[in-house]
Short mmCIF file of C-alpha atoms in Angstrom, two decimals:
data_model
loop_
_atom_site.label_atom_id
_atom_site.label_comp_id
_atom_site.label_asym_id
_atom_site.label_seq_id
_atom_site.Cartn_x
_atom_site.Cartn_y
_atom_site.Cartn_z
CA UNK A 1 86.47 -12.34 49.86
CA UNK A 2 83.02 -11.81 48.37
CA UNK A 3 81.49 -14.44 46.14
CA UNK A 4 78.44 -14.74 43.93
CA UNK A 5 77.04 -17.65 41.98
CA UNK A 6 75.10 -18.13 38.79
CA UNK A 7 73.53 -21.18 37.17
CA UNK A 8 73.53 -21.28 33.37
CA UNK A 9 71.15 -23.85 31.87
CA UNK A 10 70.06 -24.84 28.39
CA UNK A 11 67.05 -27.08 27.81
CA UNK A 12 67.02 -29.49 24.87
CA UNK A 13 63.92 -31.46 23.90
CA UNK A 14 65.28 -34.80 22.62
CA UNK A 15 62.05 -36.42 21.40
CA UNK A 16 62.12 -37.29 17.68
CA UNK A 17 59.45 -34.76 16.71
CA UNK A 18 61.01 -31.95 18.79
CA UNK A 19 64.76 -32.41 18.36
CA UNK A 20 64.93 -31.21 14.74
CA UNK A 21 65.97 -27.65 15.64
CA UNK A 22 68.84 -28.88 17.81
CA UNK A 23 69.97 -31.32 15.11
CA UNK A 24 69.93 -28.50 12.58
CA UNK A 25 72.26 -26.46 14.79
CA UNK A 26 74.54 -29.51 15.10
CA UNK A 27 74.62 -29.86 11.30
CA UNK A 28 75.42 -26.17 10.83
CA UNK A 29 78.22 -26.45 13.40
CA UNK A 30 79.69 -29.55 11.73
CA UNK A 31 79.56 -27.83 8.34
CA UNK A 32 81.43 -24.85 9.80
CA UNK A 33 84.10 -27.09 11.34
CA UNK A 34 84.58 -29.09 8.15
CA UNK A 35 84.30 -26.43 5.43
CA UNK A 36 85.37 -23.18 7.13
CA UNK A 37 87.87 -24.50 9.67
CA UNK A 38 89.10 -27.43 7.59
CA UNK A 39 88.58 -30.20 10.13
CA UNK A 40 88.12 -33.84 9.24
CA UNK A 41 85.49 -34.68 11.85
CA UNK A 42 86.40 -37.96 13.48
CA UNK A 43 86.27 -39.21 17.05
CA UNK A 44 84.47 -37.07 19.59
CA UNK A 45 81.86 -35.21 17.56
CA UNK A 46 80.53 -38.18 15.54
CA UNK A 47 80.43 -40.26 18.73
CA UNK A 48 78.36 -37.60 20.50
CA UNK A 49 75.91 -37.47 17.59
CA UNK A 50 75.59 -41.25 17.62
CA UNK A 51 75.04 -41.47 21.38
CA UNK A 52 72.58 -38.57 21.44
CA UNK A 53 70.51 -40.36 18.81
CA UNK A 54 70.01 -43.27 21.23
CA UNK A 55 67.83 -41.23 23.55
CA UNK A 56 64.57 -42.71 22.31
CA UNK A 57 65.79 -46.24 23.06
CA UNK A 58 66.88 -45.26 26.58
CA UNK A 59 63.74 -43.37 27.60
CA UNK A 60 62.75 -44.18 31.17
CA UNK A 61 66.22 -45.35 32.26
CA UNK A 62 68.59 -43.34 34.44
CA UNK A 63 71.70 -45.49 34.08
CA UNK A 64 75.26 -45.05 32.84
CA UNK A 65 74.22 -45.29 29.21
CA UNK A 66 71.67 -42.51 29.70
CA UNK A 67 74.38 -40.46 31.44
CA UNK A 68 76.59 -40.74 28.35
CA UNK A 69 73.65 -39.78 26.15
CA UNK A 70 72.97 -36.68 28.26
CA UNK A 71 76.69 -35.89 28.39
CA UNK A 72 76.79 -36.13 24.58
CA UNK A 73 74.09 -33.46 24.39
CA UNK A 74 76.14 -31.34 26.79
CA UNK A 75 79.31 -31.69 24.72
CA UNK A 76 77.49 -30.97 21.46
CA UNK A 77 75.85 -27.94 23.03
CA UNK A 78 79.26 -26.55 24.01
CA UNK A 79 80.59 -27.00 20.48
CA UNK A 80 77.48 -25.30 19.09
CA UNK A 81 78.19 -22.38 21.45
CA UNK A 82 81.61 -21.97 19.86
CA UNK A 83 80.12 -21.90 16.37
CA UNK A 84 77.38 -19.43 17.21
CA UNK A 85 79.55 -17.11 19.33
CA UNK A 86 83.04 -17.27 17.82
CA UNK A 87 82.54 -17.88 14.10
CA UNK A 88 83.79 -14.36 13.34
CA UNK A 89 87.20 -15.26 14.76
CA UNK A 90 89.61 -15.91 11.89
CA UNK A 91 93.07 -15.79 13.47
CA UNK A 92 95.52 -18.63 13.00
CA UNK A 93 95.81 -19.00 16.79
CA UNK A 94 92.04 -19.36 17.20
CA UNK A 95 91.76 -21.95 14.43
CA UNK A 96 94.65 -23.95 15.92
CA UNK A 97 93.03 -23.89 19.37
CA UNK A 98 89.63 -24.82 17.94
CA UNK A 99 91.06 -27.79 16.05
CA UNK A 100 92.72 -29.03 19.23
CA UNK A 101 89.52 -28.58 21.24
CA UNK A 102 87.46 -31.15 19.31
CA UNK A 103 90.07 -33.90 19.43
CA UNK A 104 90.96 -36.22 22.31
CA UNK A 105 88.85 -38.63 24.33
CA UNK A 106 85.07 -38.40 24.19
CA UNK A 107 84.29 -38.58 27.92
CA UNK A 108 86.18 -37.45 31.00
CA UNK A 109 86.05 -40.68 33.01
CA UNK A 110 88.64 -42.63 31.02
CA UNK A 111 91.62 -42.66 33.42
CA UNK A 112 93.75 -44.92 31.23
CA UNK A 113 93.52 -42.26 28.50
CA UNK A 114 93.69 -39.12 30.65
CA UNK A 115 96.89 -38.09 28.86
CA UNK A 116 94.74 -37.64 25.73
CA UNK A 117 92.38 -35.18 27.41
CA UNK A 118 94.25 -31.96 26.62
CA UNK A 119 91.45 -31.08 24.19
CA UNK A 120 89.21 -30.11 27.11
CA UNK A 121 91.72 -27.50 28.23
CA UNK A 122 91.25 -25.77 24.88
CA UNK A 123 87.49 -26.31 24.92
CA UNK A 124 87.32 -24.66 28.35
CA UNK A 125 89.23 -21.62 27.05
CA UNK A 126 86.89 -21.29 24.08
CA UNK A 127 83.62 -21.78 25.98
CA UNK A 128 84.78 -19.10 28.41
CA UNK A 129 85.56 -16.84 25.46
CA UNK A 130 82.11 -17.52 24.00
CA UNK A 131 80.49 -16.19 27.18
CA UNK A 132 82.25 -12.86 26.70
CA UNK A 133 81.65 -12.84 22.94
CA UNK A 134 77.91 -13.11 23.64
CA UNK A 135 78.13 -9.83 25.53
CA UNK A 136 79.45 -8.06 22.41
CA UNK A 137 83.02 -7.77 23.67
CA UNK A 138 85.89 -7.66 21.19
CA UNK A 139 88.09 -10.58 22.14
CA UNK A 140 91.75 -11.08 21.37
CA UNK A 141 92.54 -14.79 21.22
CA UNK A 142 95.83 -14.37 19.37
CA UNK A 143 98.32 -13.63 22.14
CA UNK A 144 99.90 -15.54 24.99
CA UNK A 145 97.06 -14.99 27.46
CA UNK A 146 94.05 -17.27 26.92
CA UNK A 147 91.66 -14.33 26.46
CA UNK A 148 92.34 -10.58 26.28
CA UNK A 149 89.59 -7.94 26.38
CA UNK A 150 91.34 -4.66 25.56
CA UNK A 151 88.22 -2.51 26.03
CA UNK A 152 87.98 -3.58 29.68
CA UNK A 153 91.77 -3.96 30.11
CA UNK A 154 91.20 -7.51 31.28
CA UNK A 155 93.18 -10.75 30.98
CA UNK A 156 91.61 -14.16 31.52
CA UNK A 157 93.51 -17.37 32.22
CA UNK A 158 91.66 -20.70 32.16
CA UNK A 159 92.76 -23.82 34.04
CA UNK A 160 91.22 -27.26 34.57
CA UNK A 161 91.93 -29.38 37.64
CA UNK A 162 91.25 -33.02 38.44
CA UNK A 163 92.25 -33.05 42.11
CA UNK A 164 91.77 -30.75 45.08
CA UNK A 165 95.52 -30.58 45.63
CA UNK A 166 96.00 -29.12 42.14
CA UNK A 167 93.71 -26.11 42.66
CA UNK A 168 96.17 -23.80 44.39
CA UNK A 169 99.07 -24.82 42.15
CA UNK A 170 97.07 -23.93 39.07
CA UNK A 171 95.86 -20.66 40.63
CA UNK A 172 99.44 -19.63 41.38
CA UNK A 173 100.52 -20.61 37.87
CA UNK A 174 97.71 -18.57 36.30
CA UNK A 175 98.44 -15.59 38.56
CA UNK A 176 102.09 -15.60 37.52
CA UNK A 177 101.06 -15.64 33.86
CA UNK A 178 98.79 -12.62 34.39
CA UNK A 179 101.41 -10.71 36.39
CA UNK A 180 104.07 -11.22 33.72
CA UNK A 181 101.85 -10.40 30.73
CA UNK A 182 103.15 -7.57 28.57
CA UNK A 183 99.80 -5.75 28.58
CA UNK A 184 99.98 -4.99 32.29
CA UNK A 185 96.23 -5.61 32.57
CA UNK A 186 94.54 -7.01 35.66
CA UNK A 187 93.09 -10.47 35.35
CA UNK A 188 90.58 -13.15 36.22
CA UNK A 189 91.32 -16.83 36.69
CA UNK A 190 88.73 -19.37 35.56
CA UNK A 191 89.06 -22.84 37.14
CA UNK A 192 87.03 -25.84 35.96
CA UNK A 193 86.55 -27.97 39.08
CA UNK A 194 84.11 -30.53 37.62
CA UNK A 195 86.49 -33.46 37.79
CA UNK A 196 87.34 -32.98 41.46
CA UNK A 197 84.01 -34.52 42.33
CA UNK A 198 83.32 -38.24 42.37
CA UNK A 199 79.95 -37.80 40.74
CA UNK A 200 80.82 -37.56 37.08
CA UNK A 201 77.92 -39.92 36.43
CA UNK A 202 75.41 -37.84 38.39
CA UNK A 203 72.16 -36.99 36.61
CA UNK A 204 70.10 -34.21 38.21
CA UNK A 205 66.59 -35.48 37.56
CA UNK A 206 63.35 -33.58 38.14
CA UNK A 207 60.65 -36.24 37.84
CA UNK A 208 57.10 -34.88 37.66
CA UNK A 209 55.40 -37.93 36.17
CA UNK A 210 53.42 -38.73 39.32
CA UNK A 211 50.32 -36.99 40.74
CA UNK A 212 50.86 -33.26 41.01
CA UNK A 213 49.87 -31.24 44.09
CA UNK A 214 46.51 -29.53 43.78
CA UNK A 215 46.65 -26.63 41.32
CA UNK A 216 50.41 -26.96 40.86
CA UNK A 217 51.42 -27.10 37.21
CA UNK A 218 54.53 -28.55 35.62
CA UNK A 219 57.71 -26.70 36.63
CA UNK A 220 58.67 -23.97 34.18
CA UNK A 221 62.24 -23.08 33.21
CA UNK A 222 62.85 -20.89 36.25
CA UNK A 223 61.42 -23.45 38.69
CA UNK A 224 63.48 -26.22 37.10
CA UNK A 225 66.56 -24.04 37.37
CA UNK A 226 65.78 -23.44 41.06
CA UNK A 227 65.49 -27.21 41.61
CA UNK A 228 68.94 -27.74 40.08
CA UNK A 229 70.37 -24.88 42.12
CA UNK A 230 69.04 -26.40 45.35
CA UNK A 231 70.63 -29.76 44.49
CA UNK A 232 73.96 -28.11 43.70
CA UNK A 233 73.78 -26.22 46.99
CA UNK A 234 73.32 -29.56 48.76
CA UNK A 235 75.86 -31.63 46.83
CA UNK A 236 78.58 -29.30 45.58
CA UNK A 237 78.70 -25.94 47.33
CA UNK A 238 79.53 -27.11 50.89
CA UNK A 239 82.67 -28.78 49.54
CA UNK A 240 83.49 -25.78 47.37
CA UNK A 241 83.15 -23.42 50.34
CA UNK A 242 85.00 -25.52 52.92
CA UNK A 243 87.69 -27.20 50.84
CA UNK A 244 88.38 -24.88 47.93
CA UNK A 245 87.43 -21.24 48.54
CA UNK A 246 88.49 -21.20 52.20
CA UNK A 247 91.97 -22.43 51.22
CA UNK A 248 92.69 -20.10 48.31
CA UNK A 249 96.32 -18.89 48.31
CA UNK A 250 97.21 -15.22 48.64
CA UNK A 251 97.53 -13.79 45.16
CA UNK A 252 98.68 -10.49 43.68
CA UNK A 253 96.34 -7.49 43.67
CA UNK A 254 96.38 -7.80 39.88
CA UNK A 255 94.10 -10.81 40.27
CA UNK A 256 90.60 -9.35 40.50
CA UNK A 257 88.89 -12.64 41.19
CA UNK A 258 88.52 -16.35 40.62
CA UNK A 259 85.64 -17.98 38.75
CA UNK A 260 84.94 -21.62 39.62
CA UNK A 261 83.10 -23.64 36.97
CA UNK A 262 81.19 -26.88 37.56
CA UNK A 263 79.54 -28.65 34.59
CA UNK A 264 76.45 -30.81 35.04
CA UNK A 265 73.76 -32.67 33.13
CA UNK A 266 70.20 -33.43 34.09
CA UNK A 267 66.77 -34.41 32.95
CA UNK A 268 63.27 -33.00 33.44
CA UNK A 269 60.44 -35.43 32.80
CA UNK A 270 56.71 -34.90 33.21
CA UNK A 271 53.49 -36.21 31.72
CA UNK A 272 53.80 -33.53 29.03
CA UNK A 273 57.47 -33.35 28.10
CA UNK A 274 61.01 -34.66 28.46
CA UNK A 275 63.93 -32.25 28.47
CA UNK A 276 67.69 -32.65 28.63
CA UNK A 277 69.30 -30.21 31.06
CA UNK A 278 72.85 -29.12 30.27
CA UNK A 279 74.52 -26.47 32.33
CA UNK A 280 77.27 -24.86 34.32
CA UNK A 281 77.51 -23.43 37.80
CA UNK A 282 79.71 -20.33 38.08
CA UNK A 283 81.07 -19.12 41.42
CA UNK A 284 82.76 -15.72 41.26
CA UNK A 285 85.04 -14.92 44.19
CA UNK A 286 86.20 -11.31 44.17
CA UNK A 287 89.71 -10.95 45.60
CA UNK A 288 90.84 -7.37 45.08
CA UNK A 289 89.05 -4.80 47.24
CA UNK A 290 90.93 -1.82 45.87
CA UNK A 291 90.50 -2.34 42.13
CA UNK A 292 86.96 -2.14 40.71
CA UNK A 293 85.83 -5.19 38.81
CA UNK A 294 85.11 -4.35 35.14
CA UNK A 295 81.42 -3.99 34.37
CA UNK A 296 81.66 -6.83 31.86
CA UNK A 297 82.53 -9.25 34.68
CA UNK A 298 79.90 -7.93 37.08
CA UNK A 299 77.22 -8.41 34.43
CA UNK A 300 77.69 -12.18 34.60
CA UNK A 301 76.85 -12.42 38.32
#
């Protein structure tokens, strides 16, 4: 098995005089959901907007309340992605899935309400679809498979897991769905592994408020991204390698690969700026040696 990784990060400046552009995108997204999709926005989205607005009051604190504020930015950013990438989708199936995706509980760590968290399954499908939509692929979100890309003859099945023991069961389930699909296409399986880890309240913080080394400036986007990548390599990847990837089940040759997704939030603070970090780590594990991976997949890694 050959695997590659990629870190996808968005930076959001939450200070009152800088956050206007992000808030405008939120407003445009909410307008789309309400007027074009026909949603009555209650629950998750208004709560995220409310919590994100508390940033100014929480400045300087890295506690649970700040975590929920950062997580609210992350959730809003994902919903914005759907608006900006998938607004051309008009099918009944897409609209039904979208409506389901913005319902449910606001945050993942509510075990007494975990039965209400099906919305994130649909959100995961749609955020995965938005990645491919951004590469100018024509997506079919109307059939049984989660995502179909006819041009590349590719099926994509998306699964979320909350425990290590569920990983292989969900992989086998997804593989069976791909094998039995009427298109006969080969497929990829996307697995969101975020909730396996006991660090849902982790904030990856790059603090550059102290004295800087001689001639070293504030970390730019690429340097901040490298900092996050190093922390993920320390905290997440050893477990992923030793407990998840090494124990993958044997799957059909129709399964080209598995993409593991880990969501994270962070914060970059310096004497000049404060930035919310919202991102995803993608680990692509290629399984089939005999079938070439479509170029569209390779371009992501």
